[in-house]
XYZ file of C-alpha atoms in Angstrom:
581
model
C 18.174 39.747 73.710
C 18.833 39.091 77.457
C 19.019 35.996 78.796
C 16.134 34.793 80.775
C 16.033 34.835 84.304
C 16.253 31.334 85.573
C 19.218 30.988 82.681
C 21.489 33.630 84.253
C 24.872 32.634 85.896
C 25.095 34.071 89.493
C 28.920 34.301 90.766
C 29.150 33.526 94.856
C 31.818 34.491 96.404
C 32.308 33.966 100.073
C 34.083 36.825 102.132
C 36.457 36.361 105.273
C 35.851 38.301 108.237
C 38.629 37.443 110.688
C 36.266 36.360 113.005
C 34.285 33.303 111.348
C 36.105 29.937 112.597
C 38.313 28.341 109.263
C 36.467 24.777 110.356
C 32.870 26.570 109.810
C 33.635 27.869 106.811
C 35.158 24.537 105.494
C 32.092 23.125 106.229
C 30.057 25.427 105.027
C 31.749 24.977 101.464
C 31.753 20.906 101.668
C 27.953 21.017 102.792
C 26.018 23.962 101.322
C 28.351 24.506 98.259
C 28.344 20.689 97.469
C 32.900 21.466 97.005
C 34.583 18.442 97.482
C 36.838 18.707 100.746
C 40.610 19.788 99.456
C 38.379 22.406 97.048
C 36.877 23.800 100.192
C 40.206 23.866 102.310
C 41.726 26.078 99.228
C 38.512 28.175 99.512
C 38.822 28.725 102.609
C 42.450 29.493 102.854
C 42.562 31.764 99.973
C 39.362 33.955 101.337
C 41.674 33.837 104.650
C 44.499 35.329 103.142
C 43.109 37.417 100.446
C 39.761 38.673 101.978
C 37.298 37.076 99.655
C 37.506 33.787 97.199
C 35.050 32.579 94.129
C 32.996 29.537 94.917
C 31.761 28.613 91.617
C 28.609 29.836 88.859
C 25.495 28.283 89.117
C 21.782 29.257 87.495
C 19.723 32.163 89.724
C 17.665 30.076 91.068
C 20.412 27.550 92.372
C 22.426 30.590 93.775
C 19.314 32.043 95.196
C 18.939 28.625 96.774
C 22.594 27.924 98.009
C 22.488 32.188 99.591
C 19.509 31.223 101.977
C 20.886 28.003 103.001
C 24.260 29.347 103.874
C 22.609 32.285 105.522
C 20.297 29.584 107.512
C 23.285 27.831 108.929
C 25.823 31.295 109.256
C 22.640 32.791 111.431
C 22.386 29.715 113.386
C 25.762 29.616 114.562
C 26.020 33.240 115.424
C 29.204 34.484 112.789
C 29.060 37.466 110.996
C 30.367 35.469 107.355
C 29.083 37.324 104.505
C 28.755 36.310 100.701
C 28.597 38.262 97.780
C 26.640 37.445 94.855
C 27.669 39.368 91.540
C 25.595 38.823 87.987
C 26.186 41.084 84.692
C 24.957 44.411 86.283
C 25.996 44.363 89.677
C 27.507 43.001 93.124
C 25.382 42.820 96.327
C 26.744 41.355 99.608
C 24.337 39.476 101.303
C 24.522 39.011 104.978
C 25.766 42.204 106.167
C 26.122 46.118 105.558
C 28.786 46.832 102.930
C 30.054 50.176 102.008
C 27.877 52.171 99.626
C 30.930 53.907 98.049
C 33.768 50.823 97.539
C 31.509 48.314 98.083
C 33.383 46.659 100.955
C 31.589 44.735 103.620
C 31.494 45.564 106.889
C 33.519 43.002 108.644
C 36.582 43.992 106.306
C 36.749 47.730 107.844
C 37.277 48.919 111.344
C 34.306 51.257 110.662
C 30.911 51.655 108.934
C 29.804 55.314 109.296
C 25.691 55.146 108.666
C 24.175 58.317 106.820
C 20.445 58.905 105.273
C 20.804 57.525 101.980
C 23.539 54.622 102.951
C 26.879 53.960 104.421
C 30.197 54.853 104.010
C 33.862 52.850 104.949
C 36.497 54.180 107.228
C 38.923 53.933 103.800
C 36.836 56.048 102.021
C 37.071 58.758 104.557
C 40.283 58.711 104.732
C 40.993 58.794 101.003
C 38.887 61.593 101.152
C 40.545 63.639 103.974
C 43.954 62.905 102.060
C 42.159 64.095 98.950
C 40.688 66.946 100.099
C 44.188 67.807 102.110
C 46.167 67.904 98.974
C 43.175 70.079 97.226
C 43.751 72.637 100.035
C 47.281 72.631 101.657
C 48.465 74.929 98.974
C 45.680 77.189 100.356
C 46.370 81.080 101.136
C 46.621 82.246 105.234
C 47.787 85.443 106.066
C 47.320 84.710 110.236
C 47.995 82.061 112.114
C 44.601 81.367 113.695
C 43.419 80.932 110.043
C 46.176 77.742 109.548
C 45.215 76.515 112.823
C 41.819 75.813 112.351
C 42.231 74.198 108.976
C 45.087 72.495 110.282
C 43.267 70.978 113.672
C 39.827 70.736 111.489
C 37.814 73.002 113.423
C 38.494 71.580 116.718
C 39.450 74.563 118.512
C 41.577 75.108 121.222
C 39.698 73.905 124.359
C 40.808 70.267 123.107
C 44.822 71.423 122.679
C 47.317 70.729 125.417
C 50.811 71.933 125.022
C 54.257 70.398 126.358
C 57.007 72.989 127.045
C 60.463 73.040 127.195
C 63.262 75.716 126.883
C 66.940 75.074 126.142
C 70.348 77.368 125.951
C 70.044 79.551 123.208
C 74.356 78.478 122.638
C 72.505 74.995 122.017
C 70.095 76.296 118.831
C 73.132 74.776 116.108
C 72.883 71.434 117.561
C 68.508 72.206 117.921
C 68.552 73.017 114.592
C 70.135 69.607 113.601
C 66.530 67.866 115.277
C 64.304 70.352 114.090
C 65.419 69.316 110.443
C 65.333 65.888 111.053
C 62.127 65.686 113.300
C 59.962 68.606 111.999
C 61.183 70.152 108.449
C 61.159 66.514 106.851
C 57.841 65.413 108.388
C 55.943 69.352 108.208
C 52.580 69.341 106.257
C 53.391 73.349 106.454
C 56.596 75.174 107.954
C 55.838 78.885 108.614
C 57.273 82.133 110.327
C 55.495 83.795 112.664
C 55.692 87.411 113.284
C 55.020 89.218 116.506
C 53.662 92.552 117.225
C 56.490 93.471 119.761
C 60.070 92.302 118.899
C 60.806 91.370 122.521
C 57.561 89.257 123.102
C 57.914 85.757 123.518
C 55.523 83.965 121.474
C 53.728 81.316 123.047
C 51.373 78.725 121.131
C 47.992 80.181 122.857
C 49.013 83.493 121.350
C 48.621 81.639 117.643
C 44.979 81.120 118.200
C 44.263 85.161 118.935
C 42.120 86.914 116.137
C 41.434 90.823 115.181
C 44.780 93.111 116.259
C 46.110 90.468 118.415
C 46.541 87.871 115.497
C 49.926 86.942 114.772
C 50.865 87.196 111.097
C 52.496 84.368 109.215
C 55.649 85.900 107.391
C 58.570 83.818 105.737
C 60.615 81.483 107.704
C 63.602 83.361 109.137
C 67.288 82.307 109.644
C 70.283 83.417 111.143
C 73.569 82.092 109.985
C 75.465 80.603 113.220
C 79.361 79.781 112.667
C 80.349 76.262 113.750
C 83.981 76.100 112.456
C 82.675 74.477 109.215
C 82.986 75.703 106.081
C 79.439 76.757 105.633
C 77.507 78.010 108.614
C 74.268 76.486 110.123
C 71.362 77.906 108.931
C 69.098 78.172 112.284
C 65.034 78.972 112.279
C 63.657 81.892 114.394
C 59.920 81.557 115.323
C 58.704 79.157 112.698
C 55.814 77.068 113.268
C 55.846 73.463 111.829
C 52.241 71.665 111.405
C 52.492 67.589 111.168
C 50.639 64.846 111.479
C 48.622 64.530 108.052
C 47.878 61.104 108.056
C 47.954 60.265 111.834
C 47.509 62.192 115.005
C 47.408 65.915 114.419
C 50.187 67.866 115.566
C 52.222 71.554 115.781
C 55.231 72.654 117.078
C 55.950 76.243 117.771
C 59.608 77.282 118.366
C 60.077 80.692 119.544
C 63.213 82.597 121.684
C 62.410 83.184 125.355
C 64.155 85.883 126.876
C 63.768 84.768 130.248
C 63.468 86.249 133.536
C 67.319 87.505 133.923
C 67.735 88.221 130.799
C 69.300 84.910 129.613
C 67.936 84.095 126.037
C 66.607 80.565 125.581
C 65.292 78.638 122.588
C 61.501 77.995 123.291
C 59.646 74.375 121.889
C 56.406 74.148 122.569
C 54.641 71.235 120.949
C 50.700 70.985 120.710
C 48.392 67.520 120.247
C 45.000 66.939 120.797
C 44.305 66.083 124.349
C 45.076 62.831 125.843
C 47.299 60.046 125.941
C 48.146 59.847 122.432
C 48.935 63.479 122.111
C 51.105 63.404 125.535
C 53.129 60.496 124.120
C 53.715 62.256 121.265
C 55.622 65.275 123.128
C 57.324 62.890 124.934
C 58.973 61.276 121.952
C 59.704 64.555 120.342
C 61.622 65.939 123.380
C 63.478 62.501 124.024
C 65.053 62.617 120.705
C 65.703 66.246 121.027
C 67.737 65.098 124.174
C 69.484 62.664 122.399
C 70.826 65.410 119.398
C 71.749 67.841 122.202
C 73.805 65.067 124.211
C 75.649 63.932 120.813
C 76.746 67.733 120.473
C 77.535 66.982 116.896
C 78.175 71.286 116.536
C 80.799 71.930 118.391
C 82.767 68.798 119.814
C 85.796 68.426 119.730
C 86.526 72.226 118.300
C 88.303 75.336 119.937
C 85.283 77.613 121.723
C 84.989 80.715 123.715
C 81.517 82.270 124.665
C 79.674 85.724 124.879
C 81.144 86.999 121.369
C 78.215 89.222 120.481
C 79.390 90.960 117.116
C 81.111 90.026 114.430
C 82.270 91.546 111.030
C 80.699 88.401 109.093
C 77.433 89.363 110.600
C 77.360 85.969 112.170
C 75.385 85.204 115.216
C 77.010 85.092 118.651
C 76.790 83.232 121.554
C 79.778 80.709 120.632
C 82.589 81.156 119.068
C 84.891 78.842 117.080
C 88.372 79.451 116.878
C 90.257 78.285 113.774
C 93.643 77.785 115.286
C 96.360 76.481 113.322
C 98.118 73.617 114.324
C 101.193 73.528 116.336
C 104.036 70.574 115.742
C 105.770 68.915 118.891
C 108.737 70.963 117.023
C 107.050 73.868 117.338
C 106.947 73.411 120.983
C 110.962 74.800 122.203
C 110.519 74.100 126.282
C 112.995 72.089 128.814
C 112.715 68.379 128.389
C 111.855 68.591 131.949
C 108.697 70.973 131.258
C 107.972 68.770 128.318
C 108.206 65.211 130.195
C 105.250 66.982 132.581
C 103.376 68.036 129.543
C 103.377 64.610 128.509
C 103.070 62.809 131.674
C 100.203 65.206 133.494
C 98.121 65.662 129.780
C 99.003 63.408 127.256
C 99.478 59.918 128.684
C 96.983 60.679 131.519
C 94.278 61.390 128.344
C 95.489 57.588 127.486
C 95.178 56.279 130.754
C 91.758 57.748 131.862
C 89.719 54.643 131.105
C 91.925 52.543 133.301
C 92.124 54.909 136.176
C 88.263 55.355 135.906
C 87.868 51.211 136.605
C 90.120 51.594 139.503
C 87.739 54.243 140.782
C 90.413 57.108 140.562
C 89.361 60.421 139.446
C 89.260 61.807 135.401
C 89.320 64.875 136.229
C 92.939 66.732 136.373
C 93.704 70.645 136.988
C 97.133 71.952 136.312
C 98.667 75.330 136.318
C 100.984 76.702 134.149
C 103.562 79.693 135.160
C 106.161 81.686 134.318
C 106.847 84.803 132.669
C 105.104 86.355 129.332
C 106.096 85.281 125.894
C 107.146 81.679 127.302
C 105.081 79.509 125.490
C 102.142 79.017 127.858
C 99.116 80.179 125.315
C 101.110 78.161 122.371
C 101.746 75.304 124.627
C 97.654 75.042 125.304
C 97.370 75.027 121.529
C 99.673 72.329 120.961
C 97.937 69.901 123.604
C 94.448 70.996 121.850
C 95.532 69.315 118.497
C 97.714 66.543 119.962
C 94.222 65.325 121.956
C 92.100 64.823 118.992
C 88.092 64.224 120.568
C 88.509 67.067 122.817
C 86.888 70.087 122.910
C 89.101 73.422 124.314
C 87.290 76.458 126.034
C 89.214 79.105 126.303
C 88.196 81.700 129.095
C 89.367 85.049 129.601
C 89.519 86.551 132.934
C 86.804 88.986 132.465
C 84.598 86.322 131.232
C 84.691 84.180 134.898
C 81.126 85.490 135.522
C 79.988 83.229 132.726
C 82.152 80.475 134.293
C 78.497 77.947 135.314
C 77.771 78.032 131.284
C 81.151 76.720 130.485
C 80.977 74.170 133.096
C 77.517 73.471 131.529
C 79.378 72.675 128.363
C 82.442 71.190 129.833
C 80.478 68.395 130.587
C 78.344 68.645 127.692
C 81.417 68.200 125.633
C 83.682 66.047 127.432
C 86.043 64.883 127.082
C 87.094 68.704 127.376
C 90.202 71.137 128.030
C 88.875 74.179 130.052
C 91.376 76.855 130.080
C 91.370 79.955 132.128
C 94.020 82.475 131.277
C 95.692 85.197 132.854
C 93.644 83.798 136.285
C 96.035 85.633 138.660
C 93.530 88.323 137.574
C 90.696 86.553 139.825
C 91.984 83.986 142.098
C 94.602 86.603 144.109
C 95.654 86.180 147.697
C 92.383 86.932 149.832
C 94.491 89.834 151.521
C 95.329 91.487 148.437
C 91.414 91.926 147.516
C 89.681 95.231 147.423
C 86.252 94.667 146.835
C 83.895 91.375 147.636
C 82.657 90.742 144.186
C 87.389 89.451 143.621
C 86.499 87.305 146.859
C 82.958 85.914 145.269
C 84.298 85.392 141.496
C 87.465 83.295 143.706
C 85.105 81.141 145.635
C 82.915 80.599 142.339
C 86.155 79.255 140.703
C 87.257 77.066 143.071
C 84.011 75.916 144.034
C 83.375 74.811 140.282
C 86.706 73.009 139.847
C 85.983 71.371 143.763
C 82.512 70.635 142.395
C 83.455 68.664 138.823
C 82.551 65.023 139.341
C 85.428 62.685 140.152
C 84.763 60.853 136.299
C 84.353 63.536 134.422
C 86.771 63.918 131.580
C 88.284 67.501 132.209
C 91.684 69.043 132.103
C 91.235 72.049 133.872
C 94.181 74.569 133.325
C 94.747 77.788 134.794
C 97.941 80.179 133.617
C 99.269 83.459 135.014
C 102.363 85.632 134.742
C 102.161 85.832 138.407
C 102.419 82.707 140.461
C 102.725 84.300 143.747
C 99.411 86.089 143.209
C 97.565 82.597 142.795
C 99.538 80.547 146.008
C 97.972 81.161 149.216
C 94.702 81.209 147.026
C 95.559 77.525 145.646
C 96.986 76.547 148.705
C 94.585 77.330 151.158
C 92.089 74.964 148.967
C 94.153 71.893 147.921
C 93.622 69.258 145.324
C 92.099 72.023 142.834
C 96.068 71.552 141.234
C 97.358 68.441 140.909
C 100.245 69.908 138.994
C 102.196 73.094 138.637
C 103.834 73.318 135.480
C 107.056 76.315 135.373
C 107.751 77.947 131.621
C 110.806 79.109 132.031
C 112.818 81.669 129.725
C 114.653 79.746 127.222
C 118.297 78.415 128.178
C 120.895 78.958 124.891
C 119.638 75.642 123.367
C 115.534 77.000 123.512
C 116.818 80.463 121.878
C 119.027 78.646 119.388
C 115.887 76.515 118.662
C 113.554 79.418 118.203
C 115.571 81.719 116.064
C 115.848 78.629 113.623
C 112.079 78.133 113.795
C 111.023 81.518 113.240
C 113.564 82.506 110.838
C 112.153 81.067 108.535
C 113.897 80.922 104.568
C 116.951 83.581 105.620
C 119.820 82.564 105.909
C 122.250 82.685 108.961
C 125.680 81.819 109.283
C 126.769 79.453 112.369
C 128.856 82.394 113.851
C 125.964 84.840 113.176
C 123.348 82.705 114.747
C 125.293 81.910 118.013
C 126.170 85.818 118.554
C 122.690 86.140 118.288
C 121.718 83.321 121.098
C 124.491 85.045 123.450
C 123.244 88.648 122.868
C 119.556 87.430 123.809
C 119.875 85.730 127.048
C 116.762 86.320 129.015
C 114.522 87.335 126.329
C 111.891 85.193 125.661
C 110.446 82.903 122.929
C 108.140 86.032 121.955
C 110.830 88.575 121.541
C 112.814 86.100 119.577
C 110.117 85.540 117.344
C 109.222 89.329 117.001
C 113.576 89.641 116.526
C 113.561 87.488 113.871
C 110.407 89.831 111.828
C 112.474 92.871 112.658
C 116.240 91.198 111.143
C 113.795 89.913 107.810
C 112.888 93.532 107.680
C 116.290 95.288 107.801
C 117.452 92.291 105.377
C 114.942 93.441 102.744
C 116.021 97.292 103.015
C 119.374 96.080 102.536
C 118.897 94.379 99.683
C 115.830 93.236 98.341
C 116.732 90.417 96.180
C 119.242 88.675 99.779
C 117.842 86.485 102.288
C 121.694 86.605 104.115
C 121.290 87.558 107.331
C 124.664 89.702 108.187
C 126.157 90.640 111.875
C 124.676 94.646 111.160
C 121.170 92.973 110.329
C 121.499 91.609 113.868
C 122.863 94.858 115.653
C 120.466 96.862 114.037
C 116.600 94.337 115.007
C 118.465 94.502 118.639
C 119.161 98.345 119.146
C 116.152 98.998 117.772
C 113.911 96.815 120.101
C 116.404 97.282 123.032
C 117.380 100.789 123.423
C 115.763 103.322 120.330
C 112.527 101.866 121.774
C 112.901 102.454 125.277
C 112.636 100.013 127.994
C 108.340 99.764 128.389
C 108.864 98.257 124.374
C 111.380 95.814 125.616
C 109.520 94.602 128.711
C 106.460 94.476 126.055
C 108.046 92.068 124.294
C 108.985 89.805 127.047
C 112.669 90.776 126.964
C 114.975 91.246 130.084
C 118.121 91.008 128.374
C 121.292 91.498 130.486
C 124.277 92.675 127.758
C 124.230 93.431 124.504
């Protein structure tokens, strides 16, 4: 049997509402409540902090009694303080709307949405949305105006603005590093997107077309992109990355732009709802996009060339690492006089940069190394590209000068850098000597560049040639491109002695044996003595496989062979210009 009525124990509890003054409700408790003064202060304080607090159990018809004359004094001085009153059965809040599905008042919500038949919290909706997300975000699309409108919730495209943006498609290893941190990680859905045309460039209006001009949503697609690690970088095509699930809602469309000249760029178009919110969302995007492309994390500090379109691995182009392998100050068989410039022009200037940048004197340093072929120059570069660890080499042939802007692009990108043009008595040739204007522009494009690096910038610039005389009215007629000429000479008795011991490798010479050999190859250079030394291995072997003793016929025979029974077009080949035999 149920107890009667005016027996039943009503539970008050009085519910904060950020807005009600601490002193009212204090004495609210102390005067209505009958609570003795520290009980209401703890009231108080706990409803404060944890959104509601029990006041105590009293009959019906006290509780009815203590509800109307707390709701007498809360109406007279205008604050919105609720209390709930909660029996057996059920919990009704008395003095303001409260949620119809969680029961929460309205003064503990941002937002009461009203319907027919009651009202409904802003935490319920959103439980909802998230519940009703989850129920469908596995659901099937074959088009992408289809994922859109789920996506965006039926708003349509009259309330999306896009922020563009393209970037160097030589860039997309180090734009794949931000699209996996700011998009992959974060993506309610990552999708491909296939176009009808292989050429078109996709743009993020083109998403929302329907019938034959919808784009299809295929798998995401990736091309492998060698960085000189030891596995490649996986980088997206067009992929499509929706975000935002619980906040703002969001896409980003990447896409390759072939732009207007034919110069292939990575396209990142990012969508938002219009207005501030969406703009500032954009803006944060791109500014940490910035940030990944200024670290350069790909490719600094590695050995690059550009414009390498094919390759047997079926790797993509556009930069290519070089894997060279390292070269000893040993290795290195030069004058001490050509190596004390090495060292002083490259080396200790690398050291010294920070210093001479305080004092206002340029970074920047361009030097030019000379002399004939097979002297060292292309080795020498390699050397000074492992002995300056942090810097990034770029190696340009002459036939690749027309791409000279993009490696200043990443020269500076990079720095600090080495930028290395070989063989550039191929471009930069006395004026008078030209044929044709395009030698005259691709001159002026190369000087102007090195004339137009900026005075801090961290860049050896090096230029080498087999032809110094082709290269000094050129140089000279703009000074300060060079601040040092650097001459490779053909080794003196001491370099060939040197070289024959480093590239002979395990065989075995005999003192008298090895300095026949150094008189017999005056003038040839470092190259031919390396290429000797393969050739007197060789006739070892036929001699007798199981020896590694290099005899006086071993040497006769590598000589005449490269000197004479190969005429002299193989010896000047090999760099030789040997006087006597």
């Amino acid at each position: 049997m149920s107890a009667p009525s005016n027996q039943m124990r009503i539970k008050l509890t009085i519910l904060d509402d950020k807005e009600t003054p601490y002193p009212f409700v204090v004495d609210l408790l102390e005067t209505v409540f009958g609570r003795a003064s520290i009980d209401a202060q703890l009231i108080a304080t706990t409803a404060h902090y944890y959104g509601e607090a029990e006041c105590g159990l009293w009959p019906k018809s006290v509780a009815d009694a203590i509800v109307a004359a707390a709701q007498e004094k809360i109406a007279e001085a205008g604050h919105p303080l609720a209390l709930a009153r909660e029996d057996a059965v059920e919990r009704e809040v008395v003095g303001q709307g409260c949620c119809s599905s969680c029961g929460r008042p309205a003064s503990q919500v941002k937002m009461m949405y009203r319907g027919k038949i009651g009202q409904v919290c802003e935490i319920c909706i959103l439980e909802g949305v998230q519940m009703l997300s989850g129920a469908t975000s596995e659901a099937s699309f074959t088009e992408t105006h289809e994922v859109l409108d789920w996506h965006f919730e039926g708003m349509g495209q009259a309330r999306i603005e896009t922020s563009v943006r393209t970037f160097p498609l030589r860039m997309r290893a180090d734009l794949q590093i931000a699209f996996d941190k700011l998009f992959t990680e974060r993506a309610v859905r990552q999708l491909g997107v296939r176009s009808s045309y292989s050429y078109q460039t996709i743009e993020f209006a083109d998403l929302w077309e329907t019938g034959r001009s919808a784009k299809a949503i295929v798998p995401l697609q990736y091309t492998d992109l060698d960085i000189g690690e030891p596995e490649p970088r996986r980088c997206v095509g067009t992929a499509l990355w929706l975000l935002g699930s619980q906040g703002e809602k969001h896409a980003v469309l990447v896409s390759q732009d072939e732009g207007m000249r034919g110069e292939p760029k990575v396209r990142v178009e990012i969508a938002a709802l219009e207005g501030q919110a969406g703009a500032e969302i954009a803006a944060g995007y791109f500014k940490e996009i910035e940030r990944v492309i200024d670290q350069a994390q790909s490719y600094r500090g590695k050995v690059l060339s550009l414009d390498v379109q094919d390759q047997w691995q079926g790797l993509a182009g556009g930069i290519t690492v070089h894997r060279l392998a390292p070269v000893a100050r040993e290795g290195v068989v030069l004058p001490e006089a050509t190596l004390a410039l090495l060292d002083r022009n490259v080396l200790a200037f690398a050291q010294h940069r920070d210093r001479l940048r305080a004092l206002g004197l340029p970074a920047k340093k361009g030097l030019l190394f000379y002399g004939p072929p097979g002297t060292g120059k292309t080795h020498t570069i390699q050397y000074l590209a492992g002995s300056l660890p942090g810097h990034t080499t770029l190696l340009i042939t002459s036939e690749q000068v027309g791409l000279l802007r993009a490696y200043m692009g990443l020269a500076r990108l990079l720095q600090p850098a080495i930028l290395v043009i070989e063989d550039a008595d191929l471009i930069a040739r006395n004026r008078e000597d030209m044929q044709d204007p395009a030698a005259e522009v691709l001159l002026n494009k190369l000087l102007n560049e090195m004339d137009g690096l900026r005075q801090d910038a961290e860049i050896f610039f090096i230029l080498t040639t087999n032809r110094p005389e082709q290269l000094e009215v050129a140089l000279a007629g703009r000074p300060g491109r060079i601040d040092q000429a650097i001459e490779f000479p053909l080794p003196d008795a001491q370099g060939r002695a040197k070289l024959a011991a480093l590239y002979s490798g395990g065989l075995e010479i005999a003192p008298s044996i090895r300095e026949g050999l150094v008189a017999r190859t005056q003038g040839a250079s470092g190259a031919f003595i390396k290429e000797l030394m393969r050739r007197i291995a060789q006739w070892v072997f036929e001699r007798d496989p199981e020896s590694s003793d290099v005899t006086e016929a071993d040497v006769t025979a590598a000589l005449d062979e490269m000197m004479f029974e190969g005429s002299a077009l193989n010896l000047r080949l090999l760099g030789g210009a040997i006087g006597g035999s």
